[in-house]
């Protein structure tokens, strides 16, 4: 396999990891805030905290890994995306900073927060995916112009584009849906019946909008009839398979059976769609300026990066396995029977 | 004109973010080792107080880590946002340590998460303590890798410039630059030193506030001893850093020492002011600069006159250098007197005024860290990649960076105030007496 394909696949895999774990986190914050408003907050908060507390930092590293890796494998992206993303990425960073530290302040200090903060926390979790999803829109092409040799983002076009708004909507809905399905499973595992029912309801509520907005984007793309739509058509079967799995998840959740299978199908469903999207984007990183071939780093660096990556994984996979055993698949911990916080 | 603004504000924002991040990063590097030492002493001596120290430090650490992580994420992405042209070039040569750093973070984050949530979960407390080893290693590795990147900026190598392109790239050569050993050594030792003195300052403060508990006295003695060891190490490695500069970046040293003319037997100039190029009110140590730079009182030291005007670093770094070194010397003296005094039973080391000096030592060490970085980074100017790329060439061409500067300044203000308030409340609501009592009564964990 060519090294650039290997590089982009690895990065895409980590971005996928971030999308899943961050969605759970962002969605959880939103549901927590919502239940606070509704007054049934005790049922959810406990379970959400128990999952989030030991892992939120790990979630963040997925993101850091992605953007550091991109600059390593494709240094030119630093120039193009770095220049055009300065405002949207700064907004996302500010939200991430406030949200992350507020979470830690509250979760670790034992000092309980204030209703207003919890609301701000919940809502900011939806703005972050919206701000980050702008990258996907920009990569489609048509929003970046060259201004005396330097790339410049055309905000007017970006805000006027129905495609960019559909992507924003999809990202928010996906966050809520992924999170709801995960928490249904987690609450069920914890034996928290009430919380399971609440999350199950949310999962079913958000399933509809998810499929509608996903189709919305496909229609949007078809109308633009751009290069990407044609490529997507070539891998239509991947998208179709993903749709089938989606139906499977909804079925299990609806029937209140096999929540663990519902979760597995959900992850595979998103993985298929995510990779089908990525494959159909090939070879462009930023249409039409950057492809993965011409922006690829030199060979010496690429080989070194791959070697470091493999060594790193050898270290990480056993450690991640340990975390999952202790906090996600451990019945005692999940059900709150064992609490050994420092 | 607009481009000049972008350069100015990109610099300002980088400075702001890094100066804020470095406080939490330094704590992040140093605290795991201190927790490990305290827990080990507690385990060996079977002394509940030291174990409690480890536990309480770890609890405070959760807050500083959080701010370290979010500000680190900011600077990591900001480097590409504010310096896209620099990152495009640097990415081709020095991406390896940046990439390795993310693994170090991953490793640290994973084991820290486990450590924090498994107190008393293991049957044998030794296993729990052992979790701190990967945490400490991960933290030290983060510092190692990022400092390697910074060393590369100061002494780039491992590639050849050919026209507009870089060829002949050797990623591992780029990591082992001449700047690397002293820089990494100094960054690590100063981080350990600073954290030891911050923890000593907290213990001294608690004693001054009337919590006259033996717990705080033990903490004070332990941290002052560690502080002394690391302060001595910092000074030794700092001296090597100066020798490195004399050899490889003489203009940085010359600007830091206000050494304008190349001469033999050069004097060391401390403090003073510049009046039209004349140095006034300075403290002059004859021939010391030659000695410090080359271990020879009569050696020749290169002055600023050997460099074109437009490559002179700003002369203000002289003050940063003086501040850093003065604080280093002061902290060595203070901790040495304390340790000696404890040994020989000098009563004044327990006096209020002496404890206030120890309280002052915490913030002073942080100021030394800041001064050291401003010296190192401003002293590299006008280069972003020494000798290869000027700072102005690396900056973004986007406009409006000043608004981002304001926005981030507000964010750091909130984070700074927030972490102080939360840390204060955390420990005020749970003083040591109360916690020791509840643990002895076998009560459940703290919330
Ligand atoms: C507690 C903090 C602290 C203390 C007490 C000292 N330093 Fe330092 N110094 C640093 C914290 C620091 C630092 C923050 O870690 C720097 C900034 C960049 C770097 O590599 O380390 C630094 C840089 C730095 C440099 C510039 C290196 C370069 O630009 O490549 C020199 C020459 C020294 N130091 C020398 C000293 C000497 C002779 C000291 C005598 C006591 C000393 N430092 C104490
Ligand atoms: C340009 C310079 C720097 C960049 C780009 C940077 C980047 C980062 C990033 C991305 C994180 C968050 C990682 C996560 O998600 O867990 C972080 C945290 C951290 N950084 Fe920095 N960093 C820089 C300077 C430094 C320096 C000089 C040190 C040490 C002396 C340091 C030590 C740490 C540590 C220990 C953490 C973990 C957080 C903690 O334990 O408090 N960083 N940094
Ligand atoms: C990976 C390592 C680092 C990189 C890539 C990096 C990058 C940069 C860049 C691009 C600038 C702007 C040029 C300038 O105006 O000076 C800068 C300046 C600066 N950096 Fe670093 N830096 C690194 C490490 C650090 C660390 C760890 C600190 C610690 C606080 C630091 C502190 C500063 C400061 C204070 C300035 C402003 C200097 C000035 O006024 O010119 N840097 N750095």
mmCIF file of C-alpha atoms in Angstrom, chain A residues 15-250:
data_model
loop_
_atom_site.group_PDB
_atom_site.id
_atom_site.type_symbol
_atom_site.label_atom_id
_atom_site.label_comp_id
_atom_site.label_asym_id
_atom_site.label_seq_id
_atom_site.Cartn_x
_atom_site.Cartn_y
_atom_site.Cartn_z
ATOM 1 C CA UNK A 15 -10.825 10.932 13.608
ATOM 2 C CA UNK A 16 -13.539 8.315 13.609
ATOM 3 C CA UNK A 17 -12.537 7.365 17.142
ATOM 4 C CA UNK A 18 -12.830 10.995 18.146
ATOM 5 C CA UNK A 19 -16.216 11.368 16.466
ATOM 6 C CA UNK A 20 -17.619 8.461 18.456
ATOM 7 C CA UNK A 21 -16.155 9.187 21.877
ATOM 8 C CA UNK A 22 -16.671 12.931 21.597
ATOM 9 C CA UNK A 23 -20.268 12.471 20.448
ATOM 10 C CA UNK A 24 -20.986 10.427 23.540
ATOM 11 C CA UNK A 25 -19.461 13.154 25.676
ATOM 12 C CA UNK A 26 -21.168 16.093 23.943
ATOM 13 C CA UNK A 27 -24.535 14.376 23.792
ATOM 14 C CA UNK A 28 -24.305 13.341 27.439
ATOM 15 C CA UNK A 29 -23.779 16.966 28.427
ATOM 16 C CA UNK A 30 -26.828 17.986 26.473
ATOM 17 C CA UNK A 31 -29.095 15.278 27.896
ATOM 18 C CA UNK A 32 -27.884 16.123 31.353
ATOM 19 C CA UNK A 33 -28.823 19.770 30.886
ATOM 20 C CA UNK A 34 -32.146 18.858 29.351
ATOM 21 C CA UNK A 35 -33.067 16.535 32.184
ATOM 22 C CA UNK A 36 -32.123 19.273 34.618
ATOM 23 C CA UNK A 37 -34.702 21.493 32.967
ATOM 24 C CA UNK A 38 -37.264 18.731 33.034
ATOM 25 C CA UNK A 39 -36.526 17.979 36.650
ATOM 26 C CA UNK A 40 -35.749 14.277 36.242
ATOM 27 C CA UNK A 41 -32.103 14.923 36.540
ATOM 28 C CA UNK A 42 -31.069 12.535 39.321
ATOM 29 C CA UNK A 43 -31.644 9.485 37.142
ATOM 30 C CA UNK A 44 -29.285 10.579 34.402
ATOM 31 C CA UNK A 45 -26.571 12.602 36.038
ATOM 32 C CA UNK A 46 -25.108 9.780 38.083
ATOM 33 C CA UNK A 47 -24.754 7.461 35.176
ATOM 34 C CA UNK A 48 -23.340 10.088 32.869
ATOM 35 C CA UNK A 49 -20.734 11.161 35.382
ATOM 36 C CA UNK A 50 -19.677 7.658 36.117
ATOM 37 C CA UNK A 51 -18.827 7.087 32.496
ATOM 38 C CA UNK A 52 -17.312 10.473 31.671
ATOM 39 C CA UNK A 53 -15.085 11.158 34.638
ATOM 40 C CA UNK A 54 -12.229 8.745 34.016
ATOM 41 C CA UNK A 55 -12.233 9.123 30.238
ATOM 42 C CA UNK A 56 -12.735 12.746 29.267
ATOM 43 C CA UNK A 57 -9.038 13.433 28.947
ATOM 44 C CA UNK A 58 -8.575 10.407 26.758
ATOM 45 C CA UNK A 59 -11.301 11.718 24.457
ATOM 46 C CA UNK A 60 -9.367 14.911 23.988
ATOM 47 C CA UNK A 61 -6.189 13.112 23.022
ATOM 48 C CA UNK A 62 -7.939 11.578 20.005
ATOM 49 C CA UNK A 63 -8.445 15.064 18.623
ATOM 50 C CA UNK A 64 -4.880 16.149 19.349
ATOM 51 C CA UNK A 65 -3.598 12.987 17.733
ATOM 52 C CA UNK A 66 -5.556 13.741 14.591
ATOM 53 C CA UNK A 67 -4.414 17.297 14.053
ATOM 54 C CA UNK A 68 -0.806 16.629 14.967
ATOM 55 C CA UNK A 69 -0.785 13.585 12.702
ATOM 56 C CA UNK A 70 -2.198 15.525 9.765
ATOM 57 C CA UNK A 71 0.579 18.088 9.960
ATOM 58 C CA UNK A 72 3.105 15.273 10.161
ATOM 59 C CA UNK A 73 1.875 13.256 7.208
ATOM 60 C CA UNK A 74 0.580 16.161 5.105
ATOM 61 C CA UNK A 75 2.504 19.289 6.098
ATOM 62 C CA UNK A 76 0.883 21.390 3.373
ATOM 63 C CA UNK A 77 -2.454 21.073 5.094
ATOM 64 C CA UNK A 78 -0.980 23.185 7.912
ATOM 65 C CA UNK A 79 -0.572 25.976 5.409
ATOM 66 C CA UNK A 80 -3.967 25.779 3.671
ATOM 67 C CA UNK A 81 -6.237 24.742 6.492
ATOM 68 C CA UNK A 82 -4.213 26.658 9.077
ATOM 69 C CA UNK A 83 -4.721 29.892 7.164
ATOM 70 C CA UNK A 84 -8.404 29.504 6.339
ATOM 71 C CA UNK A 85 -9.611 27.901 9.555
ATOM 72 C CA UNK A 86 -8.254 30.480 11.928
ATOM 73 C CA UNK A 87 -11.666 31.789 12.979
ATOM 74 C CA UNK A 88 -13.814 28.625 13.059
ATOM 75 C CA UNK A 89 -11.068 26.592 14.712
ATOM 76 C CA UNK A 90 -10.464 29.287 17.311
ATOM 77 C CA UNK A 91 -14.145 29.297 18.158
ATOM 78 C CA UNK A 92 -14.109 25.539 18.558
ATOM 79 C CA UNK A 93 -10.996 25.769 20.724
ATOM 80 C CA UNK A 94 -12.514 28.355 23.015
ATOM 81 C CA UNK A 95 -15.646 26.276 23.458
ATOM 82 C CA UNK A 96 -13.607 23.136 24.066
ATOM 83 C CA UNK A 97 -11.479 24.930 26.631
ATOM 84 C CA UNK A 98 -14.368 26.330 28.599
ATOM 85 C CA UNK A 99 -16.347 23.147 28.411
ATOM 86 C CA UNK A 100 -13.481 20.806 29.288
ATOM 87 C CA UNK A 101 -12.242 22.778 32.236
ATOM 88 C CA UNK A 102 -15.695 23.443 33.568
ATOM 89 C CA UNK A 103 -16.370 19.733 33.477
ATOM 90 C CA UNK A 104 -13.212 18.965 35.406
ATOM 91 C CA UNK A 105 -13.855 21.748 37.893
ATOM 92 C CA UNK A 106 -17.214 20.352 38.683
ATOM 93 C CA UNK A 107 -16.562 16.642 38.479
ATOM 94 C CA UNK A 108 -13.338 16.541 40.437
ATOM 95 C CA UNK A 109 -13.717 19.289 42.959
ATOM 96 C CA UNK A 110 -16.751 17.916 44.717
ATOM 97 C CA UNK A 111 -18.029 21.460 44.540
ATOM 98 C CA UNK A 112 -21.391 21.269 42.890
ATOM 99 C CA UNK A 113 -22.260 23.637 40.164
ATOM 100 C CA UNK A 114 -24.990 25.860 39.270
ATOM 101 C CA UNK A 115 -27.879 25.216 36.968
ATOM 102 C CA UNK A 116 -26.859 27.946 34.530
ATOM 103 C CA UNK A 117 -23.416 26.437 34.073
ATOM 104 C CA UNK A 118 -24.827 23.005 33.403
ATOM 105 C CA UNK A 119 -27.015 24.496 30.701
ATOM 106 C CA UNK A 120 -24.142 26.368 29.111
ATOM 107 C CA UNK A 121 -22.129 23.173 29.314
ATOM 108 C CA UNK A 122 -24.824 21.154 27.589
ATOM 109 C CA UNK A 123 -25.381 23.642 24.807
ATOM 110 C CA UNK A 124 -21.720 24.325 24.098
ATOM 111 C CA UNK A 125 -21.347 20.604 23.411
ATOM 112 C CA UNK A 126 -23.574 21.057 20.386
ATOM 113 C CA UNK A 127 -21.784 24.111 19.069
ATOM 114 C CA UNK A 128 -18.421 22.362 19.022
ATOM 115 C CA UNK A 129 -19.393 19.709 16.451
ATOM 116 C CA UNK A 130 -21.096 22.433 14.458
ATOM 117 C CA UNK A 131 -17.924 24.529 14.405
ATOM 118 C CA UNK A 132 -15.696 21.558 13.628
ATOM 119 C CA UNK A 133 -17.948 20.266 10.863
ATOM 120 C CA UNK A 134 -17.170 23.400 8.849
ATOM 121 C CA UNK A 135 -13.942 21.632 7.880
ATOM 122 C CA UNK A 136 -15.937 19.013 5.997
ATOM 123 C CA UNK A 137 -17.842 21.671 4.109
ATOM 124 C CA UNK A 138 -14.718 23.596 3.189
ATOM 125 C CA UNK A 139 -13.014 20.463 1.915
ATOM 126 C CA UNK A 140 -15.737 20.074 -0.746
ATOM 127 C CA UNK A 141 -14.269 23.042 -2.583
ATOM 128 C CA UNK A 142 -15.725 26.358 -3.617
ATOM 129 C CA UNK A 143 -15.229 28.167 -0.338
ATOM 130 C CA UNK A 144 -11.531 28.960 -0.557
ATOM 131 C CA UNK A 145 -10.107 31.534 -2.959
ATOM 132 C CA UNK A 146 -6.521 32.462 -3.608
ATOM 133 C CA UNK A 147 -5.883 36.074 -2.666
ATOM 134 C CA UNK A 148 -2.478 37.257 -3.939
ATOM 135 C CA UNK A 149 -1.102 33.775 -3.517
ATOM 136 C CA UNK A 150 -2.614 33.057 -0.112
ATOM 137 C CA UNK A 151 -5.740 31.031 0.607
ATOM 138 C CA UNK A 152 -8.714 32.936 1.969
ATOM 139 C CA UNK A 153 -12.033 31.666 3.250
ATOM 140 C CA UNK A 154 -15.157 33.027 1.567
ATOM 141 C CA UNK A 155 -17.487 33.423 4.530
ATOM 142 C CA UNK A 156 -20.350 34.738 2.416
ATOM 143 C CA UNK A 157 -20.419 31.589 0.320
ATOM 144 C CA UNK A 158 -20.043 29.419 3.387
ATOM 145 C CA UNK A 159 -22.990 30.923 5.238
ATOM 146 C CA UNK A 160 -25.173 31.021 2.141
ATOM 147 C CA UNK A 161 -24.552 27.396 1.262
ATOM 148 C CA UNK A 162 -27.357 24.955 2.057
ATOM 149 C CA UNK A 163 -24.762 22.186 2.047
ATOM 150 C CA UNK A 164 -22.861 23.719 4.911
ATOM 151 C CA UNK A 165 -26.023 24.030 6.977
ATOM 152 C CA UNK A 166 -27.044 20.456 6.245
ATOM 153 C CA UNK A 167 -23.668 19.260 7.443
ATOM 154 C CA UNK A 168 -24.066 21.274 10.626
ATOM 155 C CA UNK A 169 -27.497 19.773 11.244
ATOM 156 C CA UNK A 170 -26.268 16.252 10.578
ATOM 157 C CA UNK A 171 -23.340 16.660 12.956
ATOM 158 C CA UNK A 172 -25.606 17.810 15.785
ATOM 159 C CA UNK A 173 -28.206 15.129 15.231
ATOM 160 C CA UNK A 174 -25.540 12.430 14.970
ATOM 161 C CA UNK A 175 -24.055 13.542 18.285
ATOM 162 C CA UNK A 176 -27.410 13.208 20.005
ATOM 163 C CA UNK A 177 -28.228 9.876 18.442
ATOM 164 C CA UNK A 178 -24.847 8.234 19.091
ATOM 165 C CA UNK A 179 -24.842 9.440 22.641
ATOM 166 C CA UNK A 180 -28.380 8.278 23.332
ATOM 167 C CA UNK A 181 -27.730 4.777 22.030
ATOM 168 C CA UNK A 182 -24.518 4.461 23.993
ATOM 169 C CA UNK A 183 -26.072 5.686 27.213
ATOM 170 C CA UNK A 184 -29.024 3.355 26.792
ATOM 171 C CA UNK A 185 -26.597 0.485 26.730
ATOM 172 C CA UNK A 186 -24.488 1.867 29.594
ATOM 173 C CA UNK A 187 -27.474 2.559 31.823
ATOM 174 C CA UNK A 188 -28.886 -0.852 31.097
ATOM 175 C CA UNK A 189 -25.591 -2.423 32.061
ATOM 176 C CA UNK A 190 -25.611 -0.414 35.262
ATOM 177 C CA UNK A 191 -29.042 -1.796 36.026
ATOM 178 C CA UNK A 192 -30.518 1.705 36.128
ATOM 179 C CA UNK A 193 -33.884 0.938 34.724
ATOM 180 C CA UNK A 194 -35.296 4.415 34.753
ATOM 181 C CA UNK A 195 -32.290 5.968 33.051
ATOM 182 C CA UNK A 196 -32.335 3.235 30.413
ATOM 183 C CA UNK A 197 -35.923 4.057 29.559
ATOM 184 C CA UNK A 198 -35.218 7.769 29.292
ATOM 185 C CA UNK A 199 -32.220 7.251 27.041
ATOM 186 C CA UNK A 200 -34.049 4.690 24.949
ATOM 187 C CA UNK A 201 -36.722 7.239 24.270
ATOM 188 C CA UNK A 202 -34.148 9.829 23.198
ATOM 189 C CA UNK A 203 -32.437 7.316 20.931
ATOM 190 C CA UNK A 204 -35.714 6.611 19.149
ATOM 191 C CA UNK A 205 -36.584 10.291 18.922
ATOM 192 C CA UNK A 206 -33.296 11.196 17.254
ATOM 193 C CA UNK A 207 -33.188 8.235 14.883
ATOM 194 C CA UNK A 208 -35.680 9.877 12.509
ATOM 195 C CA UNK A 209 -33.910 13.224 12.141
ATOM 196 C CA UNK A 210 -30.619 11.390 11.652
ATOM 197 C CA UNK A 211 -31.756 9.506 8.596
ATOM 198 C CA UNK A 212 -33.556 12.550 7.189
ATOM 199 C CA UNK A 213 -30.519 14.787 7.496
ATOM 200 C CA UNK A 214 -28.215 12.134 6.053
ATOM 201 C CA UNK A 215 -30.428 11.899 2.983
ATOM 202 C CA UNK A 216 -30.607 15.670 2.932
ATOM 203 C CA UNK A 217 -26.884 15.885 2.394
ATOM 204 C CA UNK A 218 -26.929 13.339 -0.386
ATOM 205 C CA UNK A 219 -29.641 15.321 -2.158
ATOM 206 C CA UNK A 220 -27.718 18.539 -1.579
ATOM 207 C CA UNK A 221 -24.649 16.996 -3.143
ATOM 208 C CA UNK A 222 -26.588 15.703 -6.063
ATOM 209 C CA UNK A 223 -27.958 19.113 -6.799
ATOM 210 C CA UNK A 224 -24.484 20.562 -6.740
ATOM 211 C CA UNK A 225 -23.598 17.558 -8.845
ATOM 212 C CA UNK A 226 -20.032 18.001 -7.879
ATOM 213 C CA UNK A 227 -17.097 15.655 -8.148
ATOM 214 C CA UNK A 228 -17.802 14.209 -4.778
ATOM 215 C CA UNK A 229 -21.323 13.046 -5.569
ATOM 216 C CA UNK A 230 -20.096 10.936 -8.433
ATOM 217 C CA UNK A 231 -17.504 9.298 -6.253
ATOM 218 C CA UNK A 232 -20.056 8.646 -3.571
ATOM 219 C CA UNK A 233 -22.228 6.949 -6.112
ATOM 220 C CA UNK A 234 -19.430 4.471 -6.771
ATOM 221 C CA UNK A 235 -19.554 3.264 -3.191
ATOM 222 C CA UNK A 236 -23.331 3.414 -2.813
ATOM 223 C CA UNK A 237 -23.388 -0.115 -1.468
ATOM 224 C CA UNK A 238 -21.376 0.941 1.577
ATOM 225 C CA UNK A 239 -23.903 3.618 2.352
ATOM 226 C CA UNK A 240 -26.726 1.156 1.783
ATOM 227 C CA UNK A 241 -25.157 -1.333 4.183
ATOM 228 C CA UNK A 242 -24.773 1.396 6.713
ATOM 229 C CA UNK A 243 -28.486 2.165 6.359
ATOM 230 C CA UNK A 244 -29.334 -1.484 7.026
ATOM 231 C CA UNK A 245 -27.296 -1.519 10.189
ATOM 232 C CA UNK A 246 -29.042 1.642 11.283
ATOM 233 C CA UNK A 247 -32.359 -0.162 10.915
ATOM 234 C CA UNK A 248 -30.963 -2.986 13.031
ATOM 235 C CA UNK A 249 -29.976 -0.676 15.868
ATOM 236 C CA UNK A 250 -33.356 1.006 15.889
#
